[in-house]
Amino acid sequence: MPRLPRSQASSSGSRSHTLFKEAQRWIPGGVNSPVRGWSRLGGKPPVIQRGEGPCIIDVDGKHYIDYVLSWGPLLHGHAHPKVVRAVQDAAQHGLSFGAPTGAETTIAKLLCTALPSMEQVRMVNSGTEATMSALRLARAATGRDLIIKCEGCYHGHADHLLVAAGSGAATFGHPDSAGVPAAFAEKTLVVPYNDAAAMEAVLTRHHDQVAAIIIEPVAGNMGFVQPLDGYLQALRKLATTHGCLLIFDEVMTGFRTAWGGHQVRCRVRPDLTCLGKVIGGGLPAAAYGGKRSVMRLLAPQGPCYQAGTLSGNPLSVAAGLANLRLAAGKDFYARQERRLQRLVDGLCLRAQRHNVPFQAGVMGTMWGFFFAEAQVRDFTSAAAAHVERWKAFMEVMVARGIYLAPSPFEAAFWSSVHKKEHIDTTLMAADEAFAAAAQV
Ligand code: KE4
């Protein structure tokens, strides 16, 4: 792999800079999703021209090894020939019908076969739609109003979920968004992640009023935070005891930490699961599903309404099926995790050499890191991590052509098309980056 040219995020004379200035004239903040604005890193993101395998190339022709992968969907990198071909083939027959198609049944069967907790599934267009709909269904199924989420977990931008949210909301430091009436937020209770006792206390206090617990089984929106041993199993027990539904928001972890989702790996069966990202292969697709006894409450069969013009559309389904089928091989996730572990071990070794406190973790094809002395287990400890060191590290990594999330409250991703040379190039850049972080 040739040494990557030095890459600067959009410096003032670059085409990225010019195009981003123009974007800011017509689009709020110049972006269609806040975290893309690089507010923590000077607010000058590279404007991307195209993607090739594990890399993206900006409008100035600068190459980056990409560990954001569109925030998770691209399990096999950019423009994988089989995914692109599947979309091209589908597009020739029309883009959308708003009517049943065989492919929707194919992907529904694949998802329900991969996730033992799922007997039926409904396709939607975004993770936000999936979690919003799953919570409405949980309220319909239980006749209860309250929901419980964890501080720092992000489940999309539905009003009642922008309470102590993670991801972009956390990045901006005001997790509770403007425009959300108090009345919408007061039905949402918030507890710390990885604290089963706090969850039990809230459930006991609001006994028989809680419709659902919603959680990211591996948190990826306060940075990468893994569940402590037994935590998810404890939530399963508590939900059953208190008659509320356990909802796994696997929009990010689904088909990222294991075939199916993290529920397969941790052997916990939620009542409802939300999926997204990987199941759309880079096109808009998400889903939610669970037991037939709950899903039958959904219109047109039941009284709980949810709809969508482009839900399950042929192109997203084609991209999703191609993306999923490429990961269906035996020990795909174990193999990818071993390769990714080599990258993360290399990063930890270089942090150690430069005496920089650094915590990193891997789960399947998902990973992340904090500049912290001790393991990060919740939003409080994530928010206490050393942001200035993270910034100094990131400025060098981006300059050396390594594209990581421009926020300390995000996870990182791996693809099946990242190779050893990409690891080597990343570790070379990391040596320089940790040296810079050590100066802070
Ligand atoms: P979307 O509505 O963005 O498709 O999905 C919302 C969502 C729901 N649940 C989880 C666990 C998620 O991670 C997300 C979205 N993730 C962010 C990245 N942290 C998407 C990137 C963005 O907001 O631009």
Short mmCIF file of C-alpha atoms and ligand atoms in Angstrom, two decimals:
data_model
loop_
_atom_site.label_atom_id
_atom_site.label_comp_id
_atom_site.label_asym_id
_atom_site.label_seq_id
_atom_site.Cartn_x
_atom_site.Cartn_y
_atom_site.Cartn_z
CA MET A 1 0.00 0.00 0.00
CA PRO A 2 1.64 3.28 -1.04
CA ARG A 3 2.26 5.75 1.81
CA LEU A 4 -0.87 7.86 1.92
CA PRO A 5 -0.27 11.53 1.01
CA ARG A 6 -0.49 13.88 3.96
CA SER A 7 -4.17 14.82 4.19
CA GLN A 8 -5.47 17.90 5.88
CA ALA A 9 -9.14 18.29 6.69
CA SER A 10 -10.43 21.09 4.49
CA SER A 11 -7.80 23.83 4.83
CA SER A 12 -8.73 27.30 3.62
CA GLY A 13 -7.45 27.01 0.03
CA SER A 14 -8.96 23.61 -0.62
CA ARG A 15 -11.95 22.69 -2.76
CA SER A 16 -13.48 21.05 0.31
CA HIS A 17 -13.36 24.39 2.04
CA THR A 18 -15.00 26.21 -0.87
CA LEU A 19 -17.73 23.59 -1.26
CA PHE A 20 -18.42 23.43 2.47
CA LYS A 21 -18.76 27.23 2.63
CA GLU A 22 -21.32 27.01 -0.16
CA ALA A 23 -23.11 24.16 1.64
CA GLN A 24 -23.39 26.30 4.76
CA ARG A 25 -25.29 28.89 2.72
CA TRP A 26 -28.07 26.46 1.78
CA ILE A 27 -28.02 23.75 4.47
CA PRO A 28 -28.15 24.39 8.23
CA GLY A 29 -24.54 24.07 9.42
CA GLY A 30 -23.69 22.82 5.92
CA VAL A 31 -24.73 19.29 6.86
CA ASN A 32 -27.76 17.03 6.74
CA SER A 33 -26.84 15.48 10.06
CA PRO A 34 -25.14 17.47 12.84
CA VAL A 35 -22.22 15.17 13.69
CA ARG A 36 -20.92 15.51 10.09
CA GLY A 37 -20.10 19.15 10.81
CA TRP A 38 -16.89 18.29 12.72
CA SER A 39 -17.79 20.93 15.34
CA ARG A 40 -15.27 19.38 17.78
CA LEU A 41 -12.50 19.48 15.20
CA GLY A 42 -12.68 23.04 13.90
CA GLY A 43 -15.83 22.64 11.83
CA LYS A 44 -14.07 22.14 8.50
CA PRO A 45 -14.90 18.62 7.30
CA PRO A 46 -13.52 17.24 4.03
CA VAL A 47 -16.24 17.12 1.37
CA ILE A 48 -16.26 13.57 0.04
CA GLN A 49 -16.18 12.76 -3.68
CA ARG A 50 -16.32 8.95 -3.61
CA GLY A 51 -15.59 5.78 -1.70
CA GLU A 52 -13.43 2.82 -2.74
CA GLY A 53 -13.37 -0.27 -0.51
CA PRO A 54 -12.00 0.79 2.91
CA CYS A 55 -11.20 4.32 1.71
CA ILE A 56 -12.95 7.58 0.97
CA ILE A 57 -11.55 10.27 -1.30
CA ASP A 58 -12.40 13.95 -0.87
CA VAL A 59 -12.97 16.55 -3.59
CA ASP A 60 -9.26 17.49 -3.42
CA GLY A 61 -8.31 13.90 -4.22
CA LYS A 62 -7.07 13.22 -0.70
CA HIS A 63 -7.43 9.61 0.48
CA TYR A 64 -8.53 8.51 3.93
CA ILE A 65 -8.73 5.04 5.42
CA ASP A 66 -12.31 5.04 6.65
CA TYR A 67 -13.33 3.68 10.07
CA VAL A 68 -16.65 5.59 10.13
CA LEU A 69 -18.11 3.67 7.14
CA SER A 70 -21.18 5.91 6.99
CA TRP A 71 -21.66 5.40 10.79
CA GLY A 72 -21.87 1.63 10.50
CA PRO A 73 -23.81 0.40 7.41
CA LEU A 74 -20.80 -0.40 5.20
CA LEU A 75 -19.78 -3.79 6.61
CA HIS A 76 -17.95 -4.52 3.32
CA GLY A 77 -16.59 -1.06 2.60
CA HIS A 78 -17.56 1.43 -0.06
CA ALA A 79 -19.09 0.49 -3.42
CA HIS A 80 -18.71 -3.25 -2.91
CA PRO A 81 -19.31 -4.70 -6.42
CA LYS A 82 -21.94 -7.16 -5.21
CA VAL A 83 -23.91 -4.50 -3.35
CA VAL A 84 -23.70 -2.02 -6.22
CA ARG A 85 -24.71 -4.70 -8.73
CA ALA A 86 -27.71 -5.71 -6.60
CA VAL A 87 -28.92 -2.10 -6.54
CA GLN A 88 -28.34 -1.66 -10.29
CA ASP A 89 -30.28 -4.84 -11.05
CA ALA A 90 -33.17 -3.79 -8.82
CA ALA A 91 -33.24 -0.25 -10.21
CA GLN A 92 -33.76 -1.50 -13.75
CA HIS A 93 -37.19 -2.79 -12.72
CA GLY A 94 -38.31 0.37 -10.95
CA LEU A 95 -37.41 2.28 -7.81
CA SER A 96 -40.52 1.93 -5.69
CA PHE A 97 -44.01 0.50 -5.97
CA GLY A 98 -45.68 1.14 -2.63
CA ALA A 99 -46.96 -2.41 -2.90
CA PRO A 100 -45.85 -5.83 -1.61
CA THR A 101 -42.75 -7.30 -3.27
CA GLY A 102 -41.19 -10.74 -2.89
CA ALA A 103 -37.86 -9.27 -1.81
CA GLU A 104 -39.46 -7.79 1.33
CA THR A 105 -40.49 -11.29 2.38
CA THR A 106 -36.99 -12.55 1.62
CA ILE A 107 -35.32 -10.01 3.90
CA ALA A 108 -37.99 -10.44 6.58
CA LYS A 109 -37.35 -14.19 6.62
CA LEU A 110 -33.59 -13.66 6.74
CA LEU A 111 -33.88 -11.26 9.71
CA CYS A 112 -36.31 -13.48 11.63
CA THR A 113 -34.12 -16.53 11.03
CA ALA A 114 -31.01 -14.67 12.21
CA LEU A 115 -32.63 -13.25 15.36
CA PRO A 116 -34.32 -15.97 17.45
CA SER A 117 -36.33 -13.32 19.37
CA MET A 118 -37.92 -12.11 16.15
CA GLU A 119 -40.95 -13.92 14.72
CA GLN A 120 -42.15 -11.00 12.58
CA VAL A 121 -40.51 -7.77 11.42
CA ARG A 122 -41.63 -4.47 9.91
CA MET A 123 -39.29 -2.51 7.60
CA VAL A 124 -38.99 1.26 8.01
CA ASN A 125 -36.59 3.89 6.61
CA SER A 126 -34.42 4.96 9.55
CA GLY A 127 -33.33 3.91 12.99
CA THR A 128 -35.35 6.80 14.40
CA GLU A 129 -38.50 5.39 12.81
CA ALA A 130 -37.66 1.93 14.11
CA THR A 131 -37.23 2.95 17.75
CA MET A 132 -40.13 5.42 17.69
CA SER A 133 -42.42 2.71 16.31
CA ALA A 134 -41.15 0.00 18.67
CA LEU A 135 -41.88 2.23 21.67
CA ARG A 136 -45.37 3.04 20.39
CA LEU A 137 -45.97 -0.69 19.96
CA ALA A 138 -44.67 -1.38 23.49
CA ARG A 139 -47.07 1.21 24.89
CA ALA A 140 -49.91 -0.35 22.88
CA ALA A 141 -48.99 -3.83 24.09
CA THR A 142 -48.78 -2.89 27.78
CA GLY A 143 -51.24 -0.01 28.01
CA ARG A 144 -48.56 1.84 29.96
CA ASP A 145 -46.98 5.25 29.22
CA LEU A 146 -43.52 5.44 30.78
CA ILE A 147 -40.30 4.37 29.04
CA ILE A 148 -36.80 4.03 30.48
CA LYS A 149 -33.62 4.80 28.55
CA CYS A 150 -29.99 5.05 29.61
CA GLU A 151 -28.06 8.31 29.82
CA GLY A 152 -25.79 8.60 26.78
CA CYS A 153 -27.68 6.08 24.69
CA TYR A 154 -28.99 7.51 21.45
CA HIS A 155 -32.06 6.02 19.83
CA GLY A 156 -32.66 8.58 17.08
CA HIS A 157 -34.24 12.00 17.25
CA ALA A 158 -37.89 11.32 18.12
CA ASP A 159 -38.96 13.98 20.63
CA HIS A 160 -39.41 11.68 23.61
CA LEU A 161 -35.99 10.11 23.06
CA LEU A 162 -33.96 13.31 22.95
CA VAL A 163 -33.60 13.12 26.72
CA ALA A 164 -30.05 12.59 27.97
CA ALA A 165 -29.31 11.35 24.46
CA GLY A 166 -25.87 10.47 23.12
CA SER A 167 -24.23 10.89 19.70
CA GLY A 168 -24.63 14.36 18.22
CA ALA A 169 -26.75 15.53 21.13
CA ALA A 170 -24.05 14.57 23.61
CA THR A 171 -21.41 16.11 21.38
CA PHE A 172 -23.17 19.44 21.59
CA GLY A 173 -23.33 19.11 25.36
CA HIS A 174 -27.06 19.76 25.57
CA PRO A 175 -28.50 16.26 25.46
CA ASP A 176 -32.00 17.62 25.98
CA SER A 177 -32.88 19.25 22.64
CA ALA A 178 -34.64 22.59 22.16
CA GLY A 179 -38.17 22.19 20.83
CA VAL A 180 -39.06 19.16 22.92
CA PRO A 181 -42.00 20.11 25.17
CA ALA A 182 -41.55 19.07 28.81
CA ALA A 183 -44.74 17.05 28.47
CA PHE A 184 -43.10 14.88 25.79
CA ALA A 185 -39.97 14.29 27.85
CA GLU A 186 -41.57 13.61 31.23
CA LYS A 187 -42.70 10.14 30.19
CA THR A 188 -39.07 9.21 29.61
CA LEU A 189 -37.06 8.15 32.63
CA VAL A 190 -33.27 8.10 32.47
CA VAL A 191 -30.86 5.85 34.36
CA PRO A 192 -27.08 5.37 34.11
CA TYR A 193 -25.84 2.67 31.70
CA ASN A 194 -24.41 -0.49 33.29
CA ASP A 195 -26.30 0.11 36.56
CA ALA A 196 -28.88 -2.65 37.11
CA ALA A 197 -29.62 -1.43 40.66
CA ALA A 198 -30.64 2.01 39.34
CA MET A 199 -32.85 0.34 36.74
CA GLU A 200 -34.49 -1.80 39.44
CA ALA A 201 -35.07 1.23 41.66
CA VAL A 202 -36.84 3.16 38.88
CA LEU A 203 -38.94 0.14 37.93
CA THR A 204 -39.93 -0.40 41.55
CA ARG A 205 -40.81 3.25 42.02
CA HIS A 206 -42.93 3.33 38.86
CA HIS A 207 -44.13 -0.25 39.11
CA ASP A 208 -46.82 -1.18 36.49
CA GLN A 209 -46.45 2.22 34.75
CA VAL A 210 -43.40 1.36 32.61
CA ALA A 211 -44.09 0.16 29.07
CA ALA A 212 -40.51 -0.54 28.04
CA ILE A 213 -36.81 -0.37 28.71
CA ILE A 214 -34.89 0.60 25.56
CA ILE A 215 -31.16 0.07 25.46
CA GLU A 216 -28.18 -0.20 23.13
CA PRO A 217 -26.83 -3.67 24.08
CA VAL A 218 -23.37 -2.31 23.28
CA ALA A 219 -23.40 1.46 23.51
CA GLY A 220 -21.99 3.28 20.48
CA ASN A 221 -23.31 6.80 21.02
CA MET A 222 -21.43 7.89 24.10
CA GLY A 223 -18.29 6.47 22.59
CA PHE A 224 -17.90 2.65 22.56
CA VAL A 225 -19.08 1.32 25.94
CA GLN A 226 -19.54 -2.41 26.51
CA PRO A 227 -22.10 -3.89 28.91
CA LEU A 228 -20.65 -5.22 32.14
CA ASP A 229 -20.96 -8.99 32.63
CA GLY A 230 -24.50 -9.88 33.61
CA TYR A 231 -25.95 -6.41 32.98
CA LEU A 232 -28.11 -7.29 29.99
CA GLN A 233 -29.21 -10.53 31.63
CA ALA A 234 -30.26 -8.51 34.71
CA LEU A 235 -32.34 -6.18 32.53
CA ARG A 236 -34.08 -9.19 30.98
CA LYS A 237 -35.06 -10.44 34.42
CA LEU A 238 -36.17 -6.99 35.62
CA ALA A 239 -38.34 -6.41 32.54
CA THR A 240 -40.04 -9.77 33.00
CA THR A 241 -40.58 -9.17 36.72
CA HIS A 242 -42.12 -5.73 36.15
CA GLY A 243 -44.20 -6.69 33.12
CA CYS A 244 -42.54 -4.23 30.73
CA LEU A 245 -40.97 -4.96 27.36
CA LEU A 246 -37.21 -5.11 26.87
CA ILE A 247 -36.27 -3.39 23.61
CA PHE A 248 -32.76 -3.87 22.21
CA ASP A 249 -31.86 -0.98 19.96
CA GLU A 250 -29.56 -2.89 17.62
CA VAL A 251 -29.58 -0.26 14.90
CA MET A 252 -25.80 -0.07 15.32
CA THR A 253 -24.94 -3.50 16.83
CA GLY A 254 -27.22 -5.52 14.55
CA PHE A 255 -25.03 -7.67 12.23
CA ARG A 256 -22.07 -5.66 13.53
CA THR A 257 -21.13 -7.55 16.70
CA ALA A 258 -22.49 -10.90 15.51
CA TRP A 259 -24.64 -12.47 12.81
CA GLY A 260 -28.13 -11.36 13.83
CA GLY A 261 -27.25 -9.01 16.63
CA HIS A 262 -25.67 -8.66 20.00
CA GLN A 263 -28.62 -10.59 21.48
CA VAL A 264 -27.23 -13.73 19.76
CA ARG A 265 -23.80 -13.14 21.29
CA CYS A 266 -25.01 -12.32 24.82
CA ARG A 267 -27.86 -14.87 24.67
CA VAL A 268 -30.51 -12.43 25.89
CA ARG A 269 -33.89 -12.41 24.13
CA PRO A 270 -35.44 -8.94 24.06
CA ASP A 271 -39.19 -8.60 23.40
CA LEU A 272 -38.57 -6.16 20.52
CA THR A 273 -35.47 -5.41 18.48
CA CYS A 274 -34.68 -2.37 16.33
CA LEU A 275 -32.31 -2.82 13.38
CA GLY A 276 -30.83 -0.42 10.81
CA LYS A 277 -27.57 0.57 9.12
CA VAL A 278 -26.09 -2.80 7.97
CA ILE A 279 -29.50 -4.14 6.89
CA GLY A 280 -29.73 -1.33 4.31
CA GLY A 281 -26.19 -1.71 2.99
CA GLY A 282 -25.83 2.07 2.77
CA LEU A 283 -29.36 2.82 1.55
CA PRO A 284 -32.18 3.98 3.84
CA ALA A 285 -33.54 0.91 5.63
CA ALA A 286 -34.29 -0.06 9.21
CA ALA A 287 -36.67 -2.43 10.93
CA TYR A 288 -38.27 -3.45 14.18
CA GLY A 289 -39.63 -6.82 15.16
CA GLY A 290 -40.41 -9.33 17.85
CA LYS A 291 -42.91 -11.97 18.89
CA ARG A 292 -46.04 -12.45 16.76
CA SER A 293 -48.16 -11.87 19.88
CA VAL A 294 -46.83 -8.28 20.00
CA MET A 295 -46.41 -7.58 16.26
CA ARG A 296 -50.03 -8.53 15.53
CA LEU A 297 -51.08 -5.30 17.27
CA LEU A 298 -49.70 -3.33 14.31
CA ALA A 299 -51.99 -1.96 11.60
CA PRO A 300 -53.47 -3.22 9.38
CA GLN A 301 -54.14 -6.17 11.70
CA GLY A 302 -54.24 -4.30 14.99
CA PRO A 303 -54.88 -0.88 16.51
CA CYS A 304 -51.27 0.39 16.65
CA TYR A 305 -50.61 2.57 13.60
CA GLN A 306 -47.30 2.92 11.77
CA ALA A 307 -46.71 3.49 8.05
CA GLY A 308 -44.13 4.62 5.49
CA THR A 309 -44.19 5.46 1.78
CA LEU A 310 -40.79 3.96 1.04
CA SER A 311 -40.63 1.32 3.78
CA GLY A 312 -39.08 -1.89 2.41
CA ASN A 313 -38.39 -0.25 -0.95
CA PRO A 314 -36.78 -2.48 -3.60
CA LEU A 315 -33.40 -0.73 -3.75
CA SER A 316 -32.78 -0.60 0.00
CA VAL A 317 -33.86 -4.22 0.32
CA ALA A 318 -31.58 -5.25 -2.55
CA ALA A 319 -28.61 -3.43 -1.00
CA GLY A 320 -29.41 -4.84 2.44
CA LEU A 321 -29.75 -8.43 1.22
CA ALA A 322 -26.45 -8.22 -0.69
CA ASN A 323 -24.71 -6.68 2.33
CA LEU A 324 -26.06 -9.31 4.71
CA ARG A 325 -25.35 -12.27 2.42
CA LEU A 326 -21.68 -11.23 2.21
CA ALA A 327 -21.48 -11.67 6.00
CA ALA A 328 -23.39 -14.94 6.23
CA GLY A 329 -20.29 -17.11 5.90
CA LYS A 330 -19.20 -19.36 8.78
CA ASP A 331 -17.01 -17.56 11.38
CA PHE A 332 -17.14 -14.27 9.39
CA TYR A 333 -17.45 -12.24 12.60
CA ALA A 334 -14.83 -14.22 14.52
CA ARG A 335 -12.39 -13.76 11.62
CA GLN A 336 -13.07 -10.02 11.31
CA GLU A 337 -12.84 -9.54 15.07
CA ARG A 338 -9.41 -11.20 15.12
CA ARG A 339 -8.18 -8.87 12.37
CA LEU A 340 -9.65 -5.80 14.04
CA GLN A 341 -8.11 -6.86 17.36
CA ARG A 342 -4.68 -6.58 15.73
CA LEU A 343 -5.37 -2.92 14.92
CA VAL A 344 -6.64 -2.15 18.43
CA ASP A 345 -3.77 -4.01 20.13
CA GLY A 346 -1.38 -1.97 18.00
CA LEU A 347 -3.03 1.27 19.05
CA CYS A 348 -2.87 0.31 22.74
CA LEU A 349 0.81 -0.60 22.41
CA ARG A 350 1.64 2.78 20.86
CA ALA A 351 -0.37 4.66 23.48
CA GLN A 352 1.62 2.81 26.15
CA ARG A 353 4.93 3.67 24.45
CA HIS A 354 3.99 7.34 24.63
CA ASN A 355 2.64 7.02 28.20
CA VAL A 356 -0.80 8.19 27.12
CA PRO A 357 -3.72 6.75 29.18
CA PHE A 358 -5.85 5.01 26.58
CA GLN A 359 -8.75 2.53 26.81
CA ALA A 360 -9.93 0.63 23.73
CA GLY A 361 -12.33 -2.20 23.03
CA VAL A 362 -13.54 -4.46 20.22
CA MET A 363 -16.85 -6.28 19.74
CA GLY A 364 -17.15 -8.05 16.39
CA THR A 365 -16.67 -5.37 13.73
CA MET A 366 -17.35 -2.47 16.09
CA TRP A 367 -14.70 -0.78 18.22
CA GLY A 368 -13.83 2.39 20.04
CA PHE A 369 -11.47 4.15 22.39
CA PHE A 370 -11.21 6.78 25.10
CA PHE A 371 -8.32 8.81 26.41
CA ALA A 372 -9.02 7.72 29.97
CA GLU A 373 -7.16 6.04 32.85
CA ALA A 374 -9.88 3.48 33.66
CA GLN A 375 -12.47 1.51 31.72
CA VAL A 376 -15.41 3.70 30.65
CA ARG A 377 -18.70 2.14 31.71
CA ASP A 378 -21.30 4.92 31.48
CA PHE A 379 -21.89 8.45 30.20
CA THR A 380 -20.39 10.12 33.28
CA SER A 381 -17.06 8.37 32.81
CA ALA A 382 -17.24 8.85 29.03
CA ALA A 383 -17.77 12.59 29.47
CA ALA A 384 -14.82 12.70 31.90
CA ALA A 385 -12.39 11.31 29.28
CA HIS A 386 -9.58 13.59 28.13
CA VAL A 387 -11.09 15.46 25.17
CA GLU A 388 -8.05 17.68 24.49
CA ARG A 389 -5.85 14.60 24.09
CA TRP A 390 -8.50 13.09 21.80
CA LYS A 391 -8.45 16.32 19.73
CA ALA A 392 -4.64 16.37 19.43
CA PHE A 393 -4.68 12.69 18.41
CA MET A 394 -7.44 13.20 15.87
CA GLU A 395 -5.82 16.23 14.21
CA VAL A 396 -2.76 14.15 13.37
CA MET A 397 -4.77 11.09 12.32
CA VAL A 398 -6.91 13.12 9.92
CA ALA A 399 -3.82 14.90 8.59
CA ARG A 400 -2.26 11.46 7.96
CA GLY A 401 -5.35 10.25 6.11
CA ILE A 402 -7.10 8.24 8.83
CA TYR A 403 -10.82 8.98 9.02
CA LEU A 404 -12.27 8.34 12.49
CA ALA A 405 -15.48 9.75 13.97
CA PRO A 406 -15.10 13.53 14.50
CA SER A 407 -16.59 13.23 17.98
CA PRO A 408 -15.43 11.45 21.17
CA PHE A 409 -19.03 10.25 21.64
CA GLU A 410 -19.10 7.84 18.72
CA ALA A 411 -17.96 4.31 17.97
CA ALA A 412 -15.64 3.20 15.18
CA PHE A 413 -16.23 0.46 12.63
CA TRP A 414 -14.31 -2.15 10.64
CA SER A 415 -15.04 -3.69 7.25
CA SER A 416 -14.26 -7.00 5.60
CA VAL A 417 -12.20 -5.12 2.97
CA HIS A 418 -9.77 -3.45 5.40
CA LYS A 419 -6.44 -5.25 4.94
CA LYS A 420 -3.12 -5.54 6.81
CA GLU A 421 -1.67 -2.61 4.89
CA HIS A 422 -4.47 -0.39 6.15
CA ILE A 423 -3.72 -1.48 9.71
CA ASP A 424 0.00 -0.78 9.18
CA THR A 425 -0.68 2.69 7.75
CA THR A 426 -3.08 3.47 10.59
CA LEU A 427 -0.56 2.40 13.23
CA MET A 428 2.20 4.46 11.60
CA ALA A 429 -0.06 7.53 11.82
CA ALA A 430 -1.05 6.61 15.38
CA ASP A 431 2.58 6.71 16.53
CA GLU A 432 2.75 10.37 15.53
CA ALA A 433 -0.75 11.03 16.89
CA PHE A 434 -0.04 9.61 20.34
CA ALA A 435 3.16 11.67 20.47
CA ALA A 436 1.00 14.76 19.91
CA ALA A 437 -1.55 13.61 22.51
CA ALA A 438 1.26 13.08 25.02
CA GLN A 439 2.12 16.79 24.77
CA VAL A 440 -1.35 17.82 26.05
P1 KE4 B 1 -31.07 7.02 12.17
O1 KE4 B 1 -32.42 7.67 12.39
O2 KE4 B 1 -29.92 8.02 12.17
O3 KE4 B 1 -31.06 6.10 10.94
O4 KE4 B 1 -30.80 6.01 13.39
C1 KE4 B 1 -30.87 6.53 14.70
C2 KE4 B 1 -30.11 5.60 15.63
C3 KE4 B 1 -30.84 4.76 16.45
N1 KE4 B 1 -30.21 3.91 17.30
C4 KE4 B 1 -28.86 3.85 17.35
C5 KE4 B 1 -28.20 2.89 18.31
C6 KE4 B 1 -28.07 4.68 16.51
O5 KE4 B 1 -26.71 4.61 16.58
C7 KE4 B 1 -28.70 5.57 15.64
C8 KE4 B 1 -27.94 6.52 14.74
N2 KE4 B 1 -26.53 6.56 14.93
C9 KE4 B 1 -25.87 7.78 14.57
C10 KE4 B 1 -24.37 7.62 14.85
N3 KE4 B 1 -24.09 7.61 16.21
C11 KE4 B 1 -26.11 8.16 13.15
C12 KE4 B 1 -25.21 9.23 12.61
C13 KE4 B 1 -25.90 10.56 12.51
O6 KE4 B 1 -26.72 10.90 13.40
O7 KE4 B 1 -25.58 11.28 11.53
#
